[in-house]
Coordinates of C-alpha atoms in Angstrom, one line a residue:
Chain D
M1 CA -84.3 12.5 12.5
D2 CA -83.1 15.5 14.4
I3 CA -83.2 18.4 12.1
H4 CA -82.0 21.2 14.4
L5 CA -79.3 23.3 13.0
Q6 CA -77.3 22.9 16.1
P7 CA -76.9 19.6 17.7
A8 CA -79.3 19.2 20.6
N9 CA -76.8 18.6 23.3
R10 CA -73.7 20.3 22.2
R11 CA -70.7 20.4 24.5
D12 CA -69.2 23.7 25.1
H13 CA -65.5 23.5 25.0
A14 CA -63.1 26.0 23.9
S15 CA -61.8 24.1 20.9
A16 CA -65.2 23.9 19.2
A17 CA -64.1 23.6 15.7
T18 CA -63.3 26.2 13.3
I19 CA -61.8 25.2 10.0
A20 CA -58.1 25.8 10.2
P21 CA -56.2 25.6 7.0
V22 CA -53.9 22.7 7.1
A23 CA -50.3 23.6 6.5
H24 CA -48.9 22.3 3.2
D25 CA -45.4 23.0 4.2
E26 CA -43.5 19.7 4.5
H27 CA -41.4 21.0 7.4
T28 CA -44.1 22.5 9.5
T29 CA -43.5 21.5 13.1
T30 CA -46.6 20.7 15.1
V31 CA -47.0 22.6 18.3
P32 CA -49.1 21.4 21.3
G33 CA -52.7 22.2 20.7
D34 CA -52.3 21.9 17.0
A35 CA -53.8 19.1 14.9
L36 CA -53.3 15.6 16.4
V37 CA -54.4 14.1 13.1
A38 CA -53.5 15.8 9.9
A39 CA -53.6 14.7 6.3
T40 CA -52.7 16.8 3.2
G41 CA -53.2 15.7 -0.4
L42 CA -53.9 12.1 0.8
R43 CA -54.3 9.6 -2.0
R44 CA -54.7 5.9 -2.0
T45 CA -54.6 3.7 -5.0
Y46 CA -55.4 0.0 -5.3
G47 CA -54.1 -2.3 -8.1
K48 CA -52.1 -1.5 -11.1
G49 CA -52.6 -0.9 -14.9
A50 CA -56.1 -1.6 -16.1
T51 CA -57.4 -2.5 -12.7
R52 CA -56.0 0.6 -11.0
F53 CA -58.5 2.3 -8.8
E54 CA -58.0 5.4 -6.9
A55 CA -60.1 5.2 -3.8
V56 CA -58.9 8.4 -2.1
R57 CA -58.2 11.3 -4.4
G58 CA -56.5 14.1 -2.5
V59 CA -58.0 14.5 1.0
D60 CA -57.0 17.2 3.4
L61 CA -58.2 17.0 6.9
A62 CA -57.2 18.0 10.5
A63 CA -58.5 17.1 13.9
R64 CA -57.5 18.5 17.2
R65 CA -57.4 17.6 20.9
G66 CA -60.9 17.3 22.4
E67 CA -62.5 17.4 19.0
L68 CA -64.6 14.9 17.1
F69 CA -64.1 14.8 13.4
G70 CA -66.9 13.0 11.6
L71 CA -66.2 11.4 8.2
L72 CA -69.4 10.8 6.3
G73 CA -70.1 9.4 2.9
T74 CA -71.9 6.7 0.9
N75 CA -70.6 3.2 0.8
G76 CA -67.5 3.2 -1.4
A77 CA -66.9 6.9 -0.9
G78 CA -63.4 6.1 0.5
K79 CA -64.0 6.6 4.2
T80 CA -62.5 3.3 5.4
S81 CA -59.7 3.6 2.9
T82 CA -58.9 7.0 4.3
L83 CA -59.1 5.8 7.9
E84 CA -56.8 2.9 7.3
V85 CA -54.1 5.3 6.1
L86 CA -54.6 7.6 9.1
E87 CA -54.4 4.6 11.4
G88 CA -51.1 3.5 9.8
L89 CA -52.6 0.2 8.5
A90 CA -51.8 1.2 4.9
R91 CA -49.2 3.4 3.2
P92 CA -50.7 6.4 1.3
S93 CA -50.0 6.4 -2.4
G94 CA -49.6 10.1 -2.2
G95 CA -49.8 13.0 0.2
R96 CA -48.7 13.3 3.8
V97 CA -50.2 12.0 7.0
R98 CA -49.3 12.9 10.6
V99 CA -50.8 11.5 13.8
C100 CA -49.4 12.9 17.0
S101 CA -46.8 14.6 14.8
E102 CA -45.5 11.3 13.4
D103 CA -46.0 9.2 10.3
P104 CA -48.4 6.5 11.5
Y105 CA -47.2 3.9 9.0
T106 CA -43.4 4.1 9.3
R107 CA -43.5 5.0 13.0
R108 CA -46.1 2.4 13.9
R109 CA -44.4 1.3 17.1
T110 CA -44.3 4.7 18.7
V111 CA -47.6 6.0 17.3
R112 CA -49.7 3.0 18.2
P113 CA -49.4 3.4 22.0
R114 CA -50.9 6.9 21.6
I115 CA -53.9 5.9 19.5
G116 CA -56.9 3.5 19.7
I117 CA -58.4 1.9 16.6
M118 CA -61.8 0.4 16.3
L119 CA -62.0 -1.3 12.9
Q120 CA -65.3 -1.7 11.1
E121 CA -64.8 -5.5 11.4
A122 CA -62.4 -7.5 13.6
G123 CA -62.7 -10.7 15.4
F124 CA -61.7 -13.0 18.2
P125 CA -61.3 -16.7 18.4
S126 CA -64.8 -17.7 19.2
D127 CA -64.0 -19.8 22.3
M128 CA -62.2 -17.1 24.1
T129 CA -64.0 -15.3 26.9
V130 CA -64.4 -11.5 27.1
T131 CA -61.9 -11.2 29.9
E132 CA -59.3 -13.5 28.2
A133 CA -59.7 -11.3 25.1
G134 CA -59.2 -8.2 27.1
R135 CA -56.2 -9.6 29.0
M136 CA -54.5 -10.7 25.7
W137 CA -55.1 -7.2 24.3
A138 CA -53.9 -5.4 27.4
G139 CA -50.8 -7.6 27.5
T140 CA -49.6 -6.0 24.2
M141 CA -50.1 -2.4 25.4
A142 CA -47.8 0.1 26.8
A143 CA -50.1 1.5 29.5
P144 CA -53.5 -0.2 29.5
R145 CA -56.4 0.4 31.8
P146 CA -57.3 -2.5 33.9
V147 CA -59.4 -5.0 31.8
A148 CA -62.4 -4.7 34.2
E149 CA -62.4 -0.9 34.0
A150 CA -62.4 -1.0 30.2
L151 CA -65.2 -3.5 30.2
G152 CA -67.1 -1.4 32.7
L153 CA -66.9 1.7 30.5
V154 CA -68.9 0.0 27.8
D155 CA -71.2 -1.8 30.2
L156 CA -69.8 -5.2 29.6
G157 CA -68.6 -5.9 33.1
H158 CA -71.4 -8.5 33.7
R159 CA -70.4 -10.4 30.5
A160 CA -66.7 -10.8 31.5
G161 CA -66.8 -14.6 31.7
V162 CA -68.9 -15.2 28.6
A163 CA -67.3 -16.7 25.4
V164 CA -67.0 -14.1 22.7
Q165 CA -69.2 -16.3 20.4
N166 CA -72.1 -16.0 22.8
L167 CA -72.1 -12.2 22.8
S168 CA -74.8 -10.4 20.8
G169 CA -73.7 -8.3 17.8
G170 CA -74.0 -5.1 19.8
E171 CA -72.1 -6.5 22.8
R172 CA -69.3 -7.5 20.4
R173 CA -69.2 -4.0 19.0
R174 CA -68.9 -2.6 22.6
L175 CA -66.1 -5.1 23.3
D176 CA -64.3 -3.6 20.2
L177 CA -64.8 -0.2 21.7
A178 CA -63.5 -1.3 25.1
L179 CA -60.3 -2.5 23.5
A180 CA -59.9 0.6 21.4
I181 CA -60.0 2.9 24.5
M182 CA -58.1 0.5 26.8
G183 CA -54.8 2.4 26.2
R184 CA -56.3 5.8 27.1
P185 CA -55.5 6.9 23.6
E186 CA -54.9 10.5 22.7
V187 CA -56.4 9.8 19.3
L188 CA -59.3 7.4 18.8
F189 CA -60.3 6.1 15.3
L190 CA -63.8 4.7 15.2
D191 CA -65.0 3.1 12.0
E192 CA -68.8 2.9 12.3
P193 CA -68.7 2.3 16.0
T194 CA -72.5 2.1 16.7
T195 CA -73.5 -0.1 13.8
G196 CA -75.7 -2.9 15.2
L197 CA -76.3 -1.2 18.6
D198 CA -79.7 -0.8 20.0
P199 CA -80.8 2.8 20.7
E200 CA -79.9 2.5 24.4
S201 CA -76.4 1.2 23.9
R202 CA -75.9 3.8 21.2
A203 CA -76.8 6.6 23.6
G204 CA -74.4 5.0 26.1
V205 CA -71.6 5.0 23.6
W206 CA -72.3 8.6 22.8
D207 CA -72.1 9.5 26.5
L208 CA -68.8 7.7 26.7
L209 CA -67.4 9.5 23.6
R210 CA -68.5 12.9 25.1
H211 CA -66.6 12.1 28.3
L212 CA -63.5 11.1 26.3
L213 CA -63.8 14.4 24.3
D214 CA -64.0 16.4 27.5
Q215 CA -60.9 14.7 28.7
G216 CA -59.1 15.9 25.6
T217 CA -59.2 12.8 23.3
C218 CA -59.3 13.5 19.6
I219 CA -61.8 11.3 17.9
V220 CA -62.0 10.5 14.2
L221 CA -65.2 8.7 13.4
T222 CA -67.1 7.4 10.4
T223 CA -70.7 6.7 10.6
H224 CA -73.8 6.0 8.5
Y225 CA -76.0 7.6 11.2
L226 CA -76.3 11.2 10.4
E227 CA -77.9 11.9 13.8
E228 CA -74.7 10.5 15.4
A229 CA -72.6 13.0 13.4
E230 CA -75.0 15.9 14.1
R231 CA -74.9 15.2 17.8
L232 CA -71.2 14.5 18.3
A233 CA -69.1 16.0 15.6
D234 CA -67.3 19.4 16.0
H235 CA -66.2 19.1 12.4
L236 CA -67.7 17.2 9.6
A237 CA -66.5 16.1 6.2
I238 CA -68.6 14.4 3.6
M239 CA -66.7 12.2 1.2
H240 CA -67.9 11.3 -2.3
E241 CA -65.9 9.3 -4.9
G242 CA -62.7 9.6 -3.0
R243 CA -62.9 13.4 -2.3
I244 CA -64.1 15.6 0.5
V245 CA -66.9 17.5 -1.1
R246 CA -68.3 19.3 2.0
H247 CA -66.6 20.1 5.3
G248 CA -66.8 22.4 8.2
T249 CA -68.9 22.6 11.4
L250 CA -72.5 21.2 11.1
A251 CA -73.7 24.8 10.8
E252 CA -71.2 25.5 8.0
V253 CA -72.0 22.3 6.2
V254 CA -75.7 22.9 6.1
A255 CA -75.4 26.7 5.5
G256 CA -76.3 27.7 2.0
Q257 CA -78.6 24.7 1.8
P258 CA -82.2 25.7 1.1
S259 CA -84.9 25.2 3.8
R260 CA -88.1 23.5 2.7
V261 CA -91.7 24.3 2.9
E262 CA -94.1 21.5 1.6
F263 CA -97.8 20.9 1.5
V264 CA -100.4 19.3 -0.7
P265 CA -102.0 22.1 -2.7
P266 CA -105.7 22.3 -1.8
A267 CA -108.3 22.4 -4.5
G268 CA -109.8 25.8 -5.1
L269 CA -106.8 27.8 -4.2
G270 CA -105.5 27.9 -7.7
P271 CA -101.9 27.4 -8.8
V272 CA -99.1 28.1 -6.3
P273 CA -97.7 31.6 -7.1
A274 CA -94.1 32.2 -7.8
F275 CA -92.4 33.5 -4.7
A276 CA -89.3 35.6 -5.1
G277 CA -86.1 33.6 -4.7
V278 CA -88.0 30.3 -4.1
D279 CA -87.6 27.2 -6.2
V280 CA -90.9 25.4 -6.6
G281 CA -90.9 21.7 -7.2
R282 CA -93.1 18.6 -6.8
D283 CA -92.7 15.4 -4.8
G284 CA -95.6 13.2 -5.7
D285 CA -98.7 15.2 -4.9
R286 CA -96.8 17.5 -2.7
V287 CA -95.5 20.9 -3.6
V288 CA -92.0 21.5 -2.3
L289 CA -90.6 25.0 -2.0
R290 CA -86.9 25.4 -1.5
T291 CA -86.0 28.7 0.1
P292 CA -83.0 30.5 1.5
D293 CA -85.3 32.3 4.0
L294 CA -87.6 29.9 5.7
Q295 CA -89.5 32.4 7.8
A296 CA -90.2 34.8 5.0
T297 CA -91.3 32.1 2.6
L298 CA -93.5 30.4 5.2
G299 CA -95.1 33.8 5.9
E300 CA -95.8 34.3 2.2
V301 CA -97.3 30.8 1.9
L302 CA -99.5 31.3 4.9
A303 CA -100.7 34.7 3.6
W304 CA -101.4 33.2 0.2
A305 CA -103.5 30.3 1.8
G306 CA -105.3 32.7 4.1
P307 CA -108.0 30.7 6.0
T308 CA -107.6 27.6 3.7
T309 CA -106.0 24.6 5.4
L310 CA -102.8 23.4 3.7
P311 CA -102.9 19.6 4.1
G312 CA -99.6 18.1 5.3
L313 CA -97.9 21.5 5.8
R314 CA -94.3 21.0 6.9
A315 CA -91.5 23.5 7.2
S316 CA -87.9 22.4 7.9
T317 CA -84.5 24.0 8.1
A318 CA -81.7 22.5 6.1
S319 CA -80.6 19.2 7.5
L320 CA -77.4 17.2 7.2
E321 CA -79.5 14.5 5.7
Q322 CA -80.5 16.8 2.9
V323 CA -76.9 17.8 2.3
F324 CA -75.9 14.2 2.4
L325 CA -78.5 13.1 -0.1
D326 CA -77.5 16.0 -2.3
V327 CA -73.9 14.9 -2.3
A328 CA -74.7 11.2 -2.7
G329 CA -77.0 11.9 -5.7
R330 CA -74.2 13.5 -7.7
S331 CA -73.2 11.2 -10.5
D332 CA -70.1 13.0 -11.5
S333 CA -67.1 13.9 -9.6
V334 CA -66.9 17.5 -8.5
D335 CA -63.9 19.7 -8.6
S336 CA -62.8 19.1 -5.0
D337 CA -61.0 22.4 -4.7
S338 CA -63.9 24.6 -5.5
A339 CA -66.2 22.3 -3.4
N340 CA -63.9 22.6 -0.5
A341 CA -63.6 26.3 -1.0
S342 CA -67.3 26.9 -1.1
A343 CA -67.9 24.7 2.0
A344 CA -65.2 26.5 3.9
A345 CA -66.5 29.9 3.0
Chain H
M1 CA -72.5 3.7 31.3
T2 CA -70.0 4.0 33.9
T3 CA -68.3 7.3 34.2
L4 CA -64.7 7.6 33.4
D5 CA -62.2 7.4 36.2
R6 CA -61.7 11.0 37.0
T7 CA -58.1 10.4 38.1
D8 CA -57.3 10.0 34.4
P9 CA -54.6 12.5 33.5
T10 CA -56.5 15.2 31.6
P11 CA -54.3 16.4 28.8
T12 CA -54.3 20.1 28.2
P13 CA -53.1 21.9 25.1
T14 CA -50.1 23.3 26.9
T15 CA -48.9 20.1 28.6
P16 CA -49.4 17.2 26.3
D17 CA -48.9 13.7 27.7
P18 CA -45.4 12.4 27.3
A19 CA -45.6 9.6 24.7
P20 CA -45.8 6.2 26.5
T21 CA -42.9 3.9 26.1
P22 CA -43.9 1.1 23.8
A23 CA -44.4 -2.3 25.6
P24 CA -41.4 -4.6 25.5
A25 CA -41.7 -7.1 22.7
L26 CA -41.1 -10.0 25.0
R27 CA -44.1 -9.0 27.2
Q28 CA -46.3 -8.7 24.1
I29 CA -45.2 -12.1 22.9
G30 CA -45.9 -13.5 26.3
A31 CA -49.4 -12.2 26.3
L32 CA -50.2 -13.5 22.9
A33 CA -48.6 -16.8 23.6
R34 CA -50.6 -17.3 26.7
A35 CA -53.9 -16.7 24.9
E36 CA -52.8 -19.0 22.1
W37 CA -51.8 -21.7 24.6
T38 CA -55.3 -21.4 26.3
L39 CA -56.9 -21.9 22.9
L40 CA -54.7 -24.8 22.1
L41 CA -55.7 -26.7 25.3
R42 CA -59.3 -26.0 24.5
N43 CA -59.1 -27.4 20.9
K44 CA -59.1 -31.1 21.2
V45 CA -57.9 -31.9 17.7
A46 CA -55.0 -29.4 17.9
A47 CA -54.1 -30.6 21.4
I48 CA -54.0 -34.3 20.3
N49 CA -51.9 -33.3 17.3
C50 CA -49.5 -31.5 19.6
F51 CA -49.2 -33.8 22.5
A52 CA -49.9 -37.3 21.3
L53 CA -48.9 -37.4 17.7
P54 CA -45.1 -37.2 18.1
L55 CA -45.3 -40.1 20.6
V56 CA -47.5 -42.2 18.3
C57 CA -45.2 -41.4 15.3
A58 CA -42.2 -42.3 17.4
V59 CA -43.6 -45.8 18.1
F60 CA -44.7 -46.2 14.5
F61 CA -41.4 -45.1 13.0
L62 CA -39.4 -47.2 15.4
G63 CA -41.0 -50.2 13.6
V64 CA -40.0 -49.1 10.1
A65 CA -36.9 -47.1 10.7
P66 CA -33.5 -48.2 9.6
D67 CA -31.5 -49.9 12.3
A68 CA -28.3 -48.2 11.1
L69 CA -29.0 -45.3 13.3
G70 CA -29.4 -47.0 16.6
L71 CA -32.2 -46.4 19.1
G72 CA -30.3 -43.8 21.1
V73 CA -30.2 -41.6 18.0
L74 CA -33.6 -42.6 16.6
V75 CA -35.9 -41.8 19.6
P76 CA -35.1 -38.1 19.9
T77 CA -34.8 -37.7 16.2
I78 CA -38.2 -39.1 15.5
V79 CA -39.9 -37.2 18.3
L80 CA -38.3 -33.9 17.2
G81 CA -38.9 -34.6 13.5
T82 CA -42.6 -35.4 13.9
A83 CA -43.1 -32.6 16.3
L84 CA -41.6 -30.2 13.8
L85 CA -43.9 -31.5 11.0
F86 CA -47.1 -31.9 12.9
V87 CA -46.8 -29.3 15.8
V88 CA -44.7 -26.5 14.5
Y89 CA -45.7 -26.9 10.9
Y90 CA -49.2 -28.4 10.5
T91 CA -50.9 -27.3 13.7
L92 CA -49.4 -23.8 13.4
V93 CA -50.6 -23.4 9.8
T94 CA -54.1 -24.4 10.9
A95 CA -53.9 -22.1 14.0
L96 CA -52.7 -19.1 11.9
V97 CA -55.3 -19.7 9.2
A98 CA -58.0 -20.0 11.9
R99 CA -56.9 -16.7 13.5
R100 CA -56.8 -15.0 10.1
E101 CA -60.3 -16.2 9.2
S102 CA -61.7 -15.2 12.5
L103 CA -60.2 -11.7 11.9
L104 CA -58.0 -11.9 15.0
L105 CA -54.9 -11.2 12.9
K106 CA -56.6 -8.1 11.4
R107 CA -57.4 -6.9 14.9
L108 CA -53.9 -7.5 16.3
R109 CA -52.4 -5.6 13.4
A110 CA -54.5 -2.6 14.6
G111 CA -52.9 -2.8 18.0
E112 CA -49.5 -2.1 19.5
A113 CA -47.7 -5.3 18.6
S114 CA -45.6 -5.4 15.5
D115 CA -46.2 -8.0 12.7
G116 CA -43.2 -10.0 13.9
V117 CA -44.3 -9.9 17.5
I118 CA -47.8 -11.1 16.5
L119 CA -46.4 -14.1 14.6
A120 CA -43.9 -14.9 17.3
G121 CA -46.5 -14.8 20.0
L122 CA -48.9 -17.1 18.2
S123 CA -46.1 -19.5 17.3
A124 CA -44.5 -19.6 20.7
P125 CA -46.7 -22.3 22.3
F126 CA -46.0 -24.7 19.4
V127 CA -42.3 -24.1 19.6
A128 CA -42.4 -24.7 23.3
V129 CA -44.3 -28.0 23.0
T130 CA -41.8 -29.1 20.3
L131 CA -38.7 -28.2 22.3
G132 CA -40.2 -29.7 25.5
Q133 CA -40.9 -33.0 23.7
A134 CA -37.4 -33.1 22.1
V135 CA -35.7 -32.5 25.4
L136 CA -37.8 -35.2 27.1
A137 CA -37.1 -37.6 24.3
A138 CA -33.4 -36.9 24.5
A139 CA -33.4 -37.4 28.2
A140 CA -35.4 -40.6 28.0
A141 CA -33.1 -42.0 25.3
T142 CA -30.0 -41.1 27.3
V143 CA -31.3 -42.9 30.4
L144 CA -32.9 -45.9 28.6
F145 CA -30.1 -46.6 26.3
D146 CA -27.4 -45.6 28.8
L147 CA -25.7 -43.1 26.5
P148 CA -22.7 -41.4 28.0
L149 CA -23.3 -37.7 28.4
H150 CA -21.2 -35.7 26.0
P151 CA -21.0 -31.9 25.3
R152 CA -21.6 -32.6 21.6
M153 CA -25.2 -33.5 22.6
L154 CA -25.9 -29.7 22.8
L155 CA -25.8 -29.9 19.0
F156 CA -29.2 -31.6 19.2
L157 CA -30.6 -28.7 21.2
L158 CA -29.0 -26.2 18.8
G159 CA -30.5 -28.2 15.8
A160 CA -33.9 -28.2 17.5
L161 CA -33.9 -24.5 18.0
A162 CA -32.8 -23.7 14.5
A163 CA -35.3 -26.2 13.0
C164 CA -38.1 -24.6 15.0
V165 CA -37.4 -21.2 13.6
T166 CA -37.1 -22.8 10.1
W167 CA -40.4 -24.6 10.4
V168 CA -42.2 -21.6 11.9
M169 CA -41.2 -19.6 8.9
L170 CA -42.3 -22.4 6.5
A171 CA -45.6 -22.5 8.4
I172 CA -46.2 -18.8 8.0
A173 CA -45.2 -18.9 4.4
S174 CA -47.8 -21.7 3.8
T175 CA -50.8 -19.7 5.2
P176 CA -51.4 -17.4 2.3
M177 CA -52.2 -20.3 -0.1
T178 CA -54.4 -22.0 2.6
K179 CA -58.0 -20.9 2.2
S180 CA -59.4 -22.5 5.4
V181 CA -58.4 -24.8 8.3
E182 CA -59.7 -27.8 6.3
H183 CA -57.8 -26.7 3.2
A184 CA -54.6 -26.9 5.3
Q185 CA -54.7 -30.7 5.0
I186 CA -54.0 -30.4 1.3
T187 CA -51.7 -27.4 1.2
T188 CA -49.4 -28.7 3.9
L189 CA -49.1 -32.2 2.3
P190 CA -46.1 -31.6 0.0
V191 CA -44.1 -29.7 2.7
I192 CA -44.7 -32.6 5.1
M193 CA -44.3 -35.6 2.8
V194 CA -41.2 -34.7 0.7
P195 CA -39.0 -33.7 3.7
L196 CA -40.3 -36.7 5.6
L197 CA -39.5 -39.2 2.8
L198 CA -36.0 -37.7 2.4
S199 CA -35.3 -37.1 6.1
G200 CA -33.4 -40.4 6.6
L201 CA -36.2 -41.6 8.9
S202 CA -38.1 -43.4 6.2
I203 CA -35.2 -44.4 3.9
P204 CA -31.8 -44.6 5.5
L205 CA -29.6 -41.8 4.2
A206 CA -26.7 -44.3 4.2
V207 CA -28.3 -46.5 1.6
M208 CA -29.5 -43.6 -0.7
P209 CA -27.6 -43.2 -4.0
E210 CA -25.3 -40.3 -3.8
P211 CA -27.3 -37.8 -6.0
L212 CA -30.5 -38.6 -4.0
R213 CA -28.6 -38.2 -0.8
T214 CA -27.3 -34.8 -1.8
V215 CA -30.8 -33.7 -2.7
A216 CA -32.1 -35.1 0.6
Q217 CA -29.5 -33.2 2.6
L218 CA -30.9 -30.0 1.1
T219 CA -34.4 -30.6 2.4
P220 CA -35.5 -28.9 5.7
L221 CA -35.9 -32.0 7.9
T222 CA -32.7 -34.0 7.0
P223 CA -30.4 -31.6 8.9
V224 CA -32.3 -32.6 12.1
T225 CA -31.3 -36.2 11.4
E226 CA -27.7 -35.3 10.7
L227 CA -27.4 -33.1 13.8
S228 CA -29.0 -35.8 16.0
T229 CA -26.6 -38.4 14.6
L230 CA -23.7 -36.1 15.3
A231 CA -25.0 -35.2 18.8
F232 CA -25.8 -38.7 20.1
A233 CA -23.6 -41.1 18.1
G234 CA -20.7 -38.7 17.2
T235 CA -20.7 -40.2 13.7
D236 CA -21.5 -39.1 10.2
L237 CA -24.3 -40.7 8.3
D238 CA -22.2 -43.6 7.2
G239 CA -21.3 -44.4 10.8
R240 CA -17.8 -43.1 10.7
A241 CA -16.7 -41.9 14.1
L242 CA -15.7 -38.2 14.1
G243 CA -13.4 -36.3 16.5
G244 CA -14.5 -33.2 18.4
A245 CA -13.5 -30.6 15.8
Q246 CA -14.8 -32.8 13.0
V247 CA -18.2 -33.0 14.7
L248 CA -18.4 -29.3 14.8
L249 CA -17.3 -28.9 11.2
A250 CA -19.8 -31.5 10.1
A251 CA -22.6 -29.6 11.9
I252 CA -22.1 -26.4 9.9
R253 CA -23.6 -27.6 6.6
P254 CA -26.9 -28.9 8.1
L255 CA -27.2 -25.7 10.2
L256 CA -26.7 -23.6 7.1
V257 CA -29.4 -25.7 5.3
L258 CA -31.8 -24.9 8.1
V259 CA -30.9 -21.2 8.0
A260 CA -31.4 -21.2 4.2
W261 CA -34.9 -22.7 4.5
A262 CA -35.7 -20.1 7.2
L263 CA -34.7 -17.4 4.8
V264 CA -36.8 -18.9 2.0
G265 CA -39.8 -19.0 4.3
T266 CA -39.3 -15.4 5.4
W267 CA -38.9 -14.3 1.8
V268 CA -42.1 -16.0 0.7
A269 CA -44.0 -14.8 3.8
K270 CA -43.0 -11.2 3.3
R271 CA -44.2 -11.2 -0.2
T272 CA -47.4 -13.1 0.2
M273 CA -48.6 -12.7 3.8
R274 CA -52.3 -12.1 4.2
W275 CA -53.6 -10.7 7.4
E276 CA -57.3 -10.5 6.4
A277 CA -59.8 -13.3 5.9
R278 CA -59.9 -14.8 2.4
S279 CA -63.6 -15.6 2.5

């Protein structure tokens, strides 16, 4: 797991995300360069009466041209439910959604040619070949890339004549991606795009996504791979129980999270002293120190140990994984406003 | 991975791409129909249902069918009727359920085609097969039985077109309650058997007691028999010869019955349609 504060190979483009407040005014007109995807107070409810369940409980988000918005969360946090509303597949129960300045549900016909959707799960008749599938899909589009070009972009050119049922899981996933980008979309929605891919294919997909971002595509992506979000996302949001509980750039999301120093206390050194501002805990036989200032605490620990070896010594800055586990561990719902406010601060 | 084509228009914040004009519905329907047609030819059971069954049924029903109608009316009516039941209805139900269960419908709904275009595209091959067979049967009957050509024969074509729309809507409306392709054998049974028994092809409408005949005329296959009789024989169901205007007047009620069933199918489909797999 990559634990750098900054993604290892971060693109430098001008629009690197800052959190812009989303306008709550119903009549705001979107100007070029403004959010291509915007949701305010988004809610989605399933069922009625006793079985009523609110899967999305007031989500605000915005993603711009050339920017990747990563939506993270545990299973059942409401990511796919949110995405389906943004994609125009479902009507929101409350709130407002705009994609390319239009309502993606009621203006499906005009919005769809401008967006690409890769569902978490979608299929093809099994006895159709890859090229036939691509040709059928292209035939429904306003301005598709040539089928061979789209397949080439995801390294499926050599599998063009193969029946879809004979593709591996990873190849099928790449075919899904090829279809999603076939229309040169301005906005690309990807629901767990690299699930089931081997590491090499995953790296290839990341490369492709970076190219699309450089060309100005706006990407909204959900993933279970935190590394994927760390590497690609300009802007992250972590969902939990239907709400966004953390959001911002990677640095902003992990800011305020304590760094960790851990080791197995050696015999003969006595109890671990109390360091100022440091929370001391245990994880099995390991002592875990949580500190806002990694360097200072590490220095104090090393000074305390002197020449004695600290077995298993490890020091790490706050990682997305830690934030994620923190959020996922919460049993109760959090006041989304205060959580959002603190994350945005 | 291959690098992107650098000739791609690179959108900049100041000059966003003009929104592309949505693809024309007819082109979308054509692309979907072509794919469905390919799959139909590849699926032996469905292909036999589509191409051979109407012919087999025609031969079978010619043996049991009432003589009252005369062969010139019977041949096209039986071919069209069985094609409606087994091609437009039964095979389309199985095809739509198969596409739903394989998550193709879900995928198509995430694309640029509207719901109506998706359903029209997947239905088109079955409608084309049915209309083709009906026209061939009508031509064959005209030649074989030496029927004089008459403008009223266009009523047969009109009836065939209307009935195709009706039975497509009934097929779509039957998919939500159908869990799997195999399950379609059960769920489609009532909609095949009841109209078939009352169509006038199994029991002559002329010999039905009046109340039963009135009910029969309200079922979705009987109008096809009535319109064929008008088109090829120029008579009503009791064999009374009708003049030109009377033929047209007599055609209104059966056409309205077809329209009514199409609306019923649309109403049910709109309320119950499932686009995602049930399993």
